[in-house]
mmCIF file of C-alpha atoms in Angstrom:
data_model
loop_
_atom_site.group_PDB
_atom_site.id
_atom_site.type_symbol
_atom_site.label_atom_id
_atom_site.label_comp_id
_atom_site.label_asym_id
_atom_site.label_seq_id
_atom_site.Cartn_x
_atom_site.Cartn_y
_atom_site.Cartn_z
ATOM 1 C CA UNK A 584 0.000 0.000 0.000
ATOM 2 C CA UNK A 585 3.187 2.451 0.923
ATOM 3 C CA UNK A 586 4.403 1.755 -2.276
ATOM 4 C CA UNK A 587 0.758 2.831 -3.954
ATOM 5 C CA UNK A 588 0.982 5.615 -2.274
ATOM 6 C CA UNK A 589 4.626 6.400 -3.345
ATOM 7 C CA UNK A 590 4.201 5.771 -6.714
ATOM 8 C CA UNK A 591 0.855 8.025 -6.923
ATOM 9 C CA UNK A 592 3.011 11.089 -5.460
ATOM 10 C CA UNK A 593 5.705 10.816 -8.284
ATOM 11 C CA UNK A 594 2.835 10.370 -11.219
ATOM 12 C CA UNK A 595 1.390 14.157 -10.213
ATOM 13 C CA UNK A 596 4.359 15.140 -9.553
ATOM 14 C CA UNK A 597 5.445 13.742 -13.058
ATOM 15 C CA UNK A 598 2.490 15.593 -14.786
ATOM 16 C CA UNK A 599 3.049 18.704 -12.692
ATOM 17 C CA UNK A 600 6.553 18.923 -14.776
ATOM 18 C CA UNK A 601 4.865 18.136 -18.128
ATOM 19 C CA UNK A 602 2.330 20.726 -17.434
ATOM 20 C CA UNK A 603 -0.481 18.038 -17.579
ATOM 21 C CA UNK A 604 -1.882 19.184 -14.193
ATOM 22 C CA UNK A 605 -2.533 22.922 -13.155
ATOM 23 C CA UNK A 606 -3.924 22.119 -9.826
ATOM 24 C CA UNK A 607 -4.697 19.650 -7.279
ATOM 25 C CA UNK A 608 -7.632 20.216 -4.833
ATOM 26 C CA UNK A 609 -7.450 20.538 -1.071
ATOM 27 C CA UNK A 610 -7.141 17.610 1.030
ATOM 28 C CA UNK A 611 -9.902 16.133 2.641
ATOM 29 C CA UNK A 612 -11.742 17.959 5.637
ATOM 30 C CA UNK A 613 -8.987 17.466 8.294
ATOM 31 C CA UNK A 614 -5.978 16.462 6.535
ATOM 32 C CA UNK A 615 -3.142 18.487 5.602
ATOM 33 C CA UNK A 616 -1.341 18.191 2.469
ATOM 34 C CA UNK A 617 2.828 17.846 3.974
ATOM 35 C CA UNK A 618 5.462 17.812 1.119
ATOM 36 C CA UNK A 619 9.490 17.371 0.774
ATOM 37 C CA UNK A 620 11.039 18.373 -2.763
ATOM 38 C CA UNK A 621 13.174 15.720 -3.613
ATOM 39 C CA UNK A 622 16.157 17.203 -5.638
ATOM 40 C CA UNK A 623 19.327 15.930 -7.614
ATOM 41 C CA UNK A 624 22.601 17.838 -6.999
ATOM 42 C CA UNK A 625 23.725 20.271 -9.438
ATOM 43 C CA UNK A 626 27.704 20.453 -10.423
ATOM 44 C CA UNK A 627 29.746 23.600 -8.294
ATOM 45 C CA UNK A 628 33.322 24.862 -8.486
ATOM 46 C CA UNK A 629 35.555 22.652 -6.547
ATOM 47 C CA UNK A 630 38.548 24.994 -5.553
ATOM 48 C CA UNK A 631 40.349 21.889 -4.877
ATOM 49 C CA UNK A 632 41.093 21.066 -8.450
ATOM 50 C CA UNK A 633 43.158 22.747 -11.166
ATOM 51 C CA UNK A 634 39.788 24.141 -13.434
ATOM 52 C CA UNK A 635 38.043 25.803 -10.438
ATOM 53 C CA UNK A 636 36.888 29.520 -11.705
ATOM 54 C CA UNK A 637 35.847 31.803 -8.996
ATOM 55 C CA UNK A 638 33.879 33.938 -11.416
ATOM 56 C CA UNK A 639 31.495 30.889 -11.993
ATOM 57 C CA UNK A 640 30.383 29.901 -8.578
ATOM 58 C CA UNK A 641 27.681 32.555 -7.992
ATOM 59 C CA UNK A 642 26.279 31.390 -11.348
ATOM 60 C CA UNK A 643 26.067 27.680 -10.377
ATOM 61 C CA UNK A 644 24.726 28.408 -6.884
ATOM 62 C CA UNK A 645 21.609 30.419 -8.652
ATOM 63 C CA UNK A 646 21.288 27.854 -10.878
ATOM 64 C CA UNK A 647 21.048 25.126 -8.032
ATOM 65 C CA UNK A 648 18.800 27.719 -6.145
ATOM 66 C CA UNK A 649 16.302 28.233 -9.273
ATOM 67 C CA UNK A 650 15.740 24.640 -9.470
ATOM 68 C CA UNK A 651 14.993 23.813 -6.010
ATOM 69 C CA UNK A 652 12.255 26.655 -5.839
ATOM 70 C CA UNK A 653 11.056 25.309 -8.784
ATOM 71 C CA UNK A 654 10.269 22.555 -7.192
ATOM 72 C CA UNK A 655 8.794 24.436 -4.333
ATOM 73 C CA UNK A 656 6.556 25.884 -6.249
ATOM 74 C CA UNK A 657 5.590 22.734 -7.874
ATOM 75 C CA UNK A 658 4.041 21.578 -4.691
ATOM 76 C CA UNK A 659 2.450 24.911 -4.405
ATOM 77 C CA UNK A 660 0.584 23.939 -8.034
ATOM 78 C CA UNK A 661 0.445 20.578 -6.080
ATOM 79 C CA UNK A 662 -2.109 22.093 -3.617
ATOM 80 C CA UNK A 663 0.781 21.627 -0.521
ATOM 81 C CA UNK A 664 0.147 22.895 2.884
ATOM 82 C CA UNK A 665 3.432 22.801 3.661
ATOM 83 C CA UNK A 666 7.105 21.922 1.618
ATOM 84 C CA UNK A 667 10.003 22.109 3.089
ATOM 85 C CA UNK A 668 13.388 21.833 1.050
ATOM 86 C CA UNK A 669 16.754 20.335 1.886
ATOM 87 C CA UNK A 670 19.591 21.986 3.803
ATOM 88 C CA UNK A 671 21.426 25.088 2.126
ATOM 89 C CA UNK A 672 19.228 25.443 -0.679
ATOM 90 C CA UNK A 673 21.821 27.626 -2.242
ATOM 91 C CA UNK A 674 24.679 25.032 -2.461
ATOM 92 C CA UNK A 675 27.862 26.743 -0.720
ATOM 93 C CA UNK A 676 28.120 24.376 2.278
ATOM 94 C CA UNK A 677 30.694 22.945 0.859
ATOM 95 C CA UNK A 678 33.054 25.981 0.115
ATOM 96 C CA UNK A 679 33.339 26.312 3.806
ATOM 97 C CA UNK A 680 36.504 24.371 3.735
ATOM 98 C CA UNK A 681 38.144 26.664 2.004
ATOM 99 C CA UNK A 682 38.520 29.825 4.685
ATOM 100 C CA UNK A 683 41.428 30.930 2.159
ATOM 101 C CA UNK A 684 39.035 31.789 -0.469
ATOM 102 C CA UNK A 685 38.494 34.699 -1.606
ATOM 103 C CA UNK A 686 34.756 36.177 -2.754
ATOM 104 C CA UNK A 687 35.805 38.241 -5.821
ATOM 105 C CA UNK A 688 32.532 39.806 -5.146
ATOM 106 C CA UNK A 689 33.009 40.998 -1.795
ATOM 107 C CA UNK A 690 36.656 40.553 -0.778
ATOM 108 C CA UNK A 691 35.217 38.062 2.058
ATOM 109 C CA UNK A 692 35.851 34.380 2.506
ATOM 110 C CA UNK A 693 34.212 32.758 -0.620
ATOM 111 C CA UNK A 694 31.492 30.793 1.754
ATOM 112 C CA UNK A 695 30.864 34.209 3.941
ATOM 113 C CA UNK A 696 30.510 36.278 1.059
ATOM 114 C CA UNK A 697 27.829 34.202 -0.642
ATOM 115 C CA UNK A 698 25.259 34.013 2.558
ATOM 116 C CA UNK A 699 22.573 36.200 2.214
ATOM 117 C CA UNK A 700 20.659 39.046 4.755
ATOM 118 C CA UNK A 701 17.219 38.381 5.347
ATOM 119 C CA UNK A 702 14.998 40.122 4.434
ATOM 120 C CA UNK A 703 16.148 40.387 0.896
ATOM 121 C CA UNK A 704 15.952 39.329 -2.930
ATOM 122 C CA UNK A 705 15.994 35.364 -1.940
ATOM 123 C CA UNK A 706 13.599 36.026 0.988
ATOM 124 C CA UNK A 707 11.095 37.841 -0.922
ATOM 125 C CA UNK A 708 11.323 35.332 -3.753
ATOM 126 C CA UNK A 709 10.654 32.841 -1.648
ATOM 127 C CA UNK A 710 7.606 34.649 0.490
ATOM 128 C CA UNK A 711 5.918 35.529 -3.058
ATOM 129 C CA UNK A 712 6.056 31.608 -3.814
ATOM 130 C CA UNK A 713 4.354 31.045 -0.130
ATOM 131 C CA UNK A 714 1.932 34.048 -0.990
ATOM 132 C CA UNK A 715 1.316 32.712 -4.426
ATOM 133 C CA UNK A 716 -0.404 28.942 -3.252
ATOM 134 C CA UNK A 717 -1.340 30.054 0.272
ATOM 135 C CA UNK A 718 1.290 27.903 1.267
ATOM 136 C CA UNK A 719 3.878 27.552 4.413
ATOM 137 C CA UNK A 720 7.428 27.000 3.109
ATOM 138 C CA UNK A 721 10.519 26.042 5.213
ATOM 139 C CA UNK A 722 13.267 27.249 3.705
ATOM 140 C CA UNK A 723 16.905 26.342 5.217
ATOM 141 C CA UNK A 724 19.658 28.319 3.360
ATOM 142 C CA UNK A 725 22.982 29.760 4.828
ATOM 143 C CA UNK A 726 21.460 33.952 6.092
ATOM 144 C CA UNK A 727 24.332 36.592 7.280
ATOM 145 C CA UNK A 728 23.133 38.940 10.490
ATOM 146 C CA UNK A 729 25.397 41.414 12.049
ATOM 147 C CA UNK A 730 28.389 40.123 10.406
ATOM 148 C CA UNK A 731 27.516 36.212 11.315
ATOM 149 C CA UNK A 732 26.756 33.533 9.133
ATOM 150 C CA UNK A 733 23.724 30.793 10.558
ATOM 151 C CA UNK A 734 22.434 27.851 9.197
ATOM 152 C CA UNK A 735 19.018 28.898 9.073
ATOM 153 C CA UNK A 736 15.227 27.479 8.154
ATOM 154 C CA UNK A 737 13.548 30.154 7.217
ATOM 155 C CA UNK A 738 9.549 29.548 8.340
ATOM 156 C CA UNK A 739 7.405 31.650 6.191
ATOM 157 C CA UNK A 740 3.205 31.260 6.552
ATOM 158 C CA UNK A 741 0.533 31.079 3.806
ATOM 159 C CA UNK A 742 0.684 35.023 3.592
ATOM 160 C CA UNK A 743 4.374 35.178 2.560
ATOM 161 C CA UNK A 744 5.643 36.174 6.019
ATOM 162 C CA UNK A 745 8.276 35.436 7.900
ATOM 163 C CA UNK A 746 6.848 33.780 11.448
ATOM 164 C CA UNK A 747 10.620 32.352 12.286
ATOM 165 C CA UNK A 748 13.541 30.270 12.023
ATOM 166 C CA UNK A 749 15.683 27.983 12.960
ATOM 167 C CA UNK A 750 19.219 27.973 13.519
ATOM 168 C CA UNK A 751 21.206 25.118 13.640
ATOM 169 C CA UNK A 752 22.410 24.800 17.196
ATOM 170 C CA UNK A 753 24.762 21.458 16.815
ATOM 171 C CA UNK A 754 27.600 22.012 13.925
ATOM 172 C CA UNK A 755 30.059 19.523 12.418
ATOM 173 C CA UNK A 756 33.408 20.883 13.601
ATOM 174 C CA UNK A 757 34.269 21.685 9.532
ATOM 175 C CA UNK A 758 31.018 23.702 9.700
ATOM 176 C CA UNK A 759 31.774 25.553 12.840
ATOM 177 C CA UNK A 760 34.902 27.193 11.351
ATOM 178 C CA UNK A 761 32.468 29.829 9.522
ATOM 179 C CA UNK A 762 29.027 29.038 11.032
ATOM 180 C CA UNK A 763 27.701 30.473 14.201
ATOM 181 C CA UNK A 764 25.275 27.780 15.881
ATOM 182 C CA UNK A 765 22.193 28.866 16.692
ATOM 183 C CA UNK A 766 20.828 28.981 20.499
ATOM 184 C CA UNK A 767 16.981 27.595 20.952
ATOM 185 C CA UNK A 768 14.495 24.911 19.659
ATOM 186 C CA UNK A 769 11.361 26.812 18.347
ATOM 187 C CA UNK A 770 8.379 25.384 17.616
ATOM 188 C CA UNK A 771 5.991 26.930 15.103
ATOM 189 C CA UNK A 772 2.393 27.580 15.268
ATOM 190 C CA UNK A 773 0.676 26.500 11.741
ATOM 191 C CA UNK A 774 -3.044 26.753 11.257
ATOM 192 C CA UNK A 775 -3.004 22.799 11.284
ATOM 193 C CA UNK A 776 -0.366 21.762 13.737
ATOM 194 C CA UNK A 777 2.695 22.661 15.373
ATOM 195 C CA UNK A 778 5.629 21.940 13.494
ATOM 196 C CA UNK A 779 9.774 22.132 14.264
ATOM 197 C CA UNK A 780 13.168 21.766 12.187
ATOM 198 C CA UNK A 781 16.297 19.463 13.172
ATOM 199 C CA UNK A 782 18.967 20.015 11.019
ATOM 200 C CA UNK A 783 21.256 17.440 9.734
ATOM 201 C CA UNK A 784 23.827 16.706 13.019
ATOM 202 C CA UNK A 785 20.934 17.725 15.256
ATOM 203 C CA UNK A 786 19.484 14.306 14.253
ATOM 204 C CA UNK A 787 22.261 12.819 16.471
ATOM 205 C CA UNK A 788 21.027 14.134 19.253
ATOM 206 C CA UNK A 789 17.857 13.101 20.820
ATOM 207 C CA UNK A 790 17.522 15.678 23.436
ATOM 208 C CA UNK A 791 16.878 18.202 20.817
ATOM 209 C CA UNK A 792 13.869 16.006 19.031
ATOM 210 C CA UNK A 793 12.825 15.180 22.744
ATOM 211 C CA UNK A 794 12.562 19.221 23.796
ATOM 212 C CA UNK A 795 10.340 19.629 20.144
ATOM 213 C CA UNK A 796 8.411 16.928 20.997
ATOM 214 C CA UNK A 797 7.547 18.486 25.146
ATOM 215 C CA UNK A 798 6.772 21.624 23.642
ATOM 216 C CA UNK A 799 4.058 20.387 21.657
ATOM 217 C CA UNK A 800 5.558 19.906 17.807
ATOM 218 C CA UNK A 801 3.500 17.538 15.802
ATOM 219 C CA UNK A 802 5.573 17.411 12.755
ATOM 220 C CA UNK A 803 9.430 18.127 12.397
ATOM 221 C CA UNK A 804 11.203 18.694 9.142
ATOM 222 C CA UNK A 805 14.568 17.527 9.013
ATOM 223 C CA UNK A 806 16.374 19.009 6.033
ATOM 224 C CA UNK A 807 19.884 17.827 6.130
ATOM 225 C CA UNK A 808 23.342 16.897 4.182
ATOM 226 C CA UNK A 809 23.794 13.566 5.564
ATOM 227 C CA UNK A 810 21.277 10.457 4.773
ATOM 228 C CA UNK A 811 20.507 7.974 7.181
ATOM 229 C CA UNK A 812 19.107 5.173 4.843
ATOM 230 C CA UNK A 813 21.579 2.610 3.572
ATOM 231 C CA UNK A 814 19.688 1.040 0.693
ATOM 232 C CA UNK A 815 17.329 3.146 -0.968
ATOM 233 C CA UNK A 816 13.880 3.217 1.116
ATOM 234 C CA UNK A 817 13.916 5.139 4.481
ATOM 235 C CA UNK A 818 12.409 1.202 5.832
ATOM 236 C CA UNK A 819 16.417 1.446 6.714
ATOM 237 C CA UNK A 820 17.086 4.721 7.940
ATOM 238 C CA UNK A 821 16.955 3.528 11.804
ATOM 239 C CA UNK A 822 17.827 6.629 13.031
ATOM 240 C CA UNK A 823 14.658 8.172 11.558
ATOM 241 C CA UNK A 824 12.113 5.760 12.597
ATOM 242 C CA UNK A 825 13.207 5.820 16.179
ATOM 243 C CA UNK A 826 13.127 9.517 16.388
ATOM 244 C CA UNK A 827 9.579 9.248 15.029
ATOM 245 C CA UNK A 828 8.288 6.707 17.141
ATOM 246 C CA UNK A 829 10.445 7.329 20.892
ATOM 247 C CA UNK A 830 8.483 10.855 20.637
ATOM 248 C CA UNK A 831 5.144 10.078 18.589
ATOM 249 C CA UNK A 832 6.133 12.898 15.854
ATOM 250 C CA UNK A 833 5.650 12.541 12.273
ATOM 251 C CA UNK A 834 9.188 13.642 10.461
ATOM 252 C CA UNK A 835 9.888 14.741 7.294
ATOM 253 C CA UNK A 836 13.404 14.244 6.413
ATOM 254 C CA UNK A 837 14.716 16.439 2.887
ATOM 255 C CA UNK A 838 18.000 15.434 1.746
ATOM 256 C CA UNK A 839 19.583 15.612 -1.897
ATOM 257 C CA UNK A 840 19.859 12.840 -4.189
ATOM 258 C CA UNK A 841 17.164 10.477 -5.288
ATOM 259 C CA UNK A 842 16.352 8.461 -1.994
ATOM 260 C CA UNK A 843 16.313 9.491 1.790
ATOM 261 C CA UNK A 844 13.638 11.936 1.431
ATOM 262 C CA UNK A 845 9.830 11.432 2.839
ATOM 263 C CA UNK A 846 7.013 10.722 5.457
ATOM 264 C CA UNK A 847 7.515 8.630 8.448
ATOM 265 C CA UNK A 848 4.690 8.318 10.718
ATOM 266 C CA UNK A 849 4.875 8.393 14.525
ATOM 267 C CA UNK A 850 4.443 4.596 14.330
ATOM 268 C CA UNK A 851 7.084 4.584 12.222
ATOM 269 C CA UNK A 852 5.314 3.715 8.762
ATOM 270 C CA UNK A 853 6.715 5.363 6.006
ATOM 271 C CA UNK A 854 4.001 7.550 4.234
ATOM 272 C CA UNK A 855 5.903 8.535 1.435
ATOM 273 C CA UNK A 856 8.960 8.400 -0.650
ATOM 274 C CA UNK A 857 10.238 8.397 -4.119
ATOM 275 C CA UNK A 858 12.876 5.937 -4.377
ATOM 276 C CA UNK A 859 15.136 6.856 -7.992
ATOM 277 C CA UNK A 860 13.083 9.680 -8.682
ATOM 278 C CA UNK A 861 15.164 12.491 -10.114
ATOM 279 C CA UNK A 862 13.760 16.368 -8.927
ATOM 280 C CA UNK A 863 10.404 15.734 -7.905
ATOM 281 C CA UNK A 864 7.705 16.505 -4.757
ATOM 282 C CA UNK A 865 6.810 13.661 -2.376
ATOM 283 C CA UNK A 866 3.730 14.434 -0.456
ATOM 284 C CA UNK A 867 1.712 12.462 2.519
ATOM 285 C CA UNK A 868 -1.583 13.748 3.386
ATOM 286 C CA UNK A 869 -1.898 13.864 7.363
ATOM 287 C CA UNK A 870 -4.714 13.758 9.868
ATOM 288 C CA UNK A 871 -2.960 15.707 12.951
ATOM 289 C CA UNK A 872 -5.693 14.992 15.083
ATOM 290 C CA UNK A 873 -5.058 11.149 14.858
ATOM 291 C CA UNK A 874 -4.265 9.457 17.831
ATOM 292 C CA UNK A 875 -2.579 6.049 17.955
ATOM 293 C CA UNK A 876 -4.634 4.203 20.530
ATOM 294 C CA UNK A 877 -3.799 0.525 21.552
ATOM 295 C CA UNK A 878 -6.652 -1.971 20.686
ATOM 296 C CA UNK A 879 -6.208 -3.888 23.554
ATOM 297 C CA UNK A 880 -8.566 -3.822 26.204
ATOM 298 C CA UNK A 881 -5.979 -5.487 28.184
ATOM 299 C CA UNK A 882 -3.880 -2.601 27.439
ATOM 300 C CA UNK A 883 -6.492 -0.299 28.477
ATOM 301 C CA UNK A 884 -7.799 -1.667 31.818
ATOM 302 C CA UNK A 885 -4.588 -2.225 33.294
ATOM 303 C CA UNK A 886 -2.935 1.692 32.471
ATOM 304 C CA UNK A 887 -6.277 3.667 32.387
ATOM 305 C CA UNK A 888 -5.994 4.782 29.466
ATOM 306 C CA UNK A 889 -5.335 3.158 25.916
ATOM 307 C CA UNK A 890 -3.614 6.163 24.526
ATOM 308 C CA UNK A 891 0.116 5.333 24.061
ATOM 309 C CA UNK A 892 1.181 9.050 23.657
ATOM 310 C CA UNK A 893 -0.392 10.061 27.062
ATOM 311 C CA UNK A 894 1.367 7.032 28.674
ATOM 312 C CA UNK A 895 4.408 7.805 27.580
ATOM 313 C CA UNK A 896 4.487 11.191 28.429
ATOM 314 C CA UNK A 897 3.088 10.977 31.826
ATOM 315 C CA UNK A 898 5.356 8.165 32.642
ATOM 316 C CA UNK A 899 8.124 9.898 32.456
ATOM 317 C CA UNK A 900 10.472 11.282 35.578
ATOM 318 C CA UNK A 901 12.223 14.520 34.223
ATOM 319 C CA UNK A 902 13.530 15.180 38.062
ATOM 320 C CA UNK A 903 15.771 12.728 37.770
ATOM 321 C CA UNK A 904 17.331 13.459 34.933
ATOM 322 C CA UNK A 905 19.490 16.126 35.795
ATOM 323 C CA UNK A 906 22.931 15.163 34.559
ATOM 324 C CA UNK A 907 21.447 15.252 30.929
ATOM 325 C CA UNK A 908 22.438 19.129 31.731
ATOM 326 C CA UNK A 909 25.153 18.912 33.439
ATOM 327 C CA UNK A 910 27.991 20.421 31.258
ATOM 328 C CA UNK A 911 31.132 18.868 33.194
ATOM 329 C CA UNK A 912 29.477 14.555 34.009
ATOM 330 C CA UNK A 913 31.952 12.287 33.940
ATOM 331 C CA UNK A 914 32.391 11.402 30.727
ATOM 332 C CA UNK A 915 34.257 14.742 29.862
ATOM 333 C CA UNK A 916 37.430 13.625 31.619
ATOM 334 C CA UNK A 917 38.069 11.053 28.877
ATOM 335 C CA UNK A 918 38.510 14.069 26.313
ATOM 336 C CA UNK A 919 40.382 16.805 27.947
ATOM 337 C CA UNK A 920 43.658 16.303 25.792
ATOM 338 C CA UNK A 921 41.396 16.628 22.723
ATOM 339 C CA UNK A 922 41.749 20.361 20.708
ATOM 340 C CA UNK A 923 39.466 20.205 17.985
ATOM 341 C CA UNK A 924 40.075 22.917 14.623
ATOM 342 C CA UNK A 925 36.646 24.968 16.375
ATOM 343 C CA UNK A 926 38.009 28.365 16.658
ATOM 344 C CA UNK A 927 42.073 27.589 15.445
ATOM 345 C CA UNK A 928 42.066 29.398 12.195
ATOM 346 C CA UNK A 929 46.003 28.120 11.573
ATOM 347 C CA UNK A 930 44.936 24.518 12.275
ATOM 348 C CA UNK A 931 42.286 25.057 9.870
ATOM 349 C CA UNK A 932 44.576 26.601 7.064
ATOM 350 C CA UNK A 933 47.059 23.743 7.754
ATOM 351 C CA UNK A 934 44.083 21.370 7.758
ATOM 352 C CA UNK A 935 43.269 22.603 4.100
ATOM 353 C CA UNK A 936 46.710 21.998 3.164
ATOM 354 C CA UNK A 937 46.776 18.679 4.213
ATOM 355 C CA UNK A 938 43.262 17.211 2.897
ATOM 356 C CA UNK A 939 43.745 18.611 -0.590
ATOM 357 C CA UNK A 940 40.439 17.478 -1.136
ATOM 358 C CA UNK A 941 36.331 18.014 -0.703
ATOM 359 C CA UNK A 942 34.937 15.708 1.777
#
């Protein structure tokens, strides 16, 4: 039946692109049309090799950029609720190696130079696209603020405005030579449920899932750089399906490539994917107000209650659970020779020297 499902999403998607369907109607009373744009990469200047042309990298990362909104607005034309895209929609993560490039632009370093201020022209492109299907749109692209760069999702509504964003709190050390993390877990009011973003590493970490989940999310996007599947479906990204089900969230992961992006339930079913699909939208419709009741009247009689969500939440025993917090536990001793590149800008140069190579 998944695989129905699946199979259904690419086919409009498909005729979307062929310009064999305008429209798509509203869900059904109750259910909310969720979509991930599932996109190929596009090539980019590799300063490690001899070819690499600085003047050409602004060119490729538009060109990257235009195709993934594209695709955003495909789901708009889709009828979408919601779509998120994939982490750093404009495809410069990976120029943050190379802190001794120069923007010829700017003068900055090459990755610095090419994050953008919000608001501004990508911004308002992308809040005309919301405006335009009376759509919400996560957007997560690299934003510059007072000088610092952030790995940002930008939330904006059905209206085109920006309600939020979030900032990627938990960096790869690479990532942390030119990124600023970000410092909270928002959760974002929707007229059909709460939702939240995790961003790639932030996966890793199950407090941060745990917090969205407390605070009332419903549905978190992950858009990220790293996949979790190993051989095509998400029925193998582990990682996924336990964040799902340990805290009864649906999740949305958006990755690039042609696998690893889609709709996992909080029983861990996956909704929706588009396994080999090449630059297309993979949709689940959802009923938020579901709840995943046991059927056993076993079950029920001996808790009280037959609602697995409420257990689990009031079961738990958050006073004890201090040392989750506790920024010096035990554990730390076993690391205190370690001096990672964070913040050493000559082990990074010398770092760059030695790789001589993209990771």
């Amino acid at each position: 039946m998944r695989h129905m499902l699946n199979m259904a999403t690419v086919f409009l998607a498909a005729l979307c692109l062929t310009g064999g369907l305008a429209s798509i109607s509203a869900a059904p009373p109750g259910k909310t049309k969720v979509a991930v744009i599932q996109a190929t990469g596009s090539p980019r200047q590799d300063p490690f090799k001899a070819g690499y042309d600085s003047t050409k990298v602004r060119a490729m990362s538009q060109a990257h950029l235009d195709k993934l909104l594209g695709l955003i607005d495909r789901a708009g034309e889709m009828g979408a609720d919601i779509v998120c895209g994939p982490e750093d929609m404009q495809h410069i993560g990976g120029y943050g190696l190379h802190v001794d490039r120069r923007d010829p632009e700017t003068g900055e370093i090459l990755f610095s130079g090419m994050a953008v201020e919000v608001p501004g022209p990508l911004s308002e492109r992308i809040a005309a696209i919301a405006r335009k299907h009376s759509m919400y749109v996560v957007a997560p692209i690299y934003e510059k603020e007072n000088g610092k760069v952030y790995n940002s999702s930008l939330v904006f509504d059905r209206q085109g405005e920006l309600i939020g964003r979030h900032r990627k709190t938990v960096l790869p050390i690479m990532e942390t030579w030119l990124v600023t993390p970000g410092t909270g877990y928002e959760v974002f009011e929707t007229d059909f449920a709460p939702i939240a973003i995790s961003t790639c590493w932030e996966i890793t970490y199950p407090e941060i899932h745990r917090i969205y989940a407390l605070e009332g999310a419903r549905l978190i996007f992950h858009p990220t750089m790293g996949r979790e599947n190993s051989d095509g479906s998400l029925d193998t990204a582990h990682r996924y399906l336990t964040r799902a089900t340990d805290d009864r969230v649906w999740l949305a992961p958006v990755i690039l490539g042609t696998d690893g992006n889609g709709i996992i339930s909080p029983t861990g079913e996956v909704l929706a994917e588009a396994v080999g699909a090449r630059d297309t939208v993979i949709m689940a419709e959802i009923d938020f107000s579901e709840r995943f009741l046991s059927k056993s009247t076993w079950w029920n009689t001996i808790n009280g209650s037959n609602d697995n969500r409420a257990i689990h939440f009031l079961s738990r025993r958050p006073g004890i659970w201090g040392k989750l917090a506790d920024l010096r536990p035990p554990l730390a001793s076993e690391f205190e020779s370690v001096r990672l590149t964070t913040g050493d800008r000559e082990a990074q140069f010398e770092a760059v020297r030695e790789v001589d190579y993209g990771p």
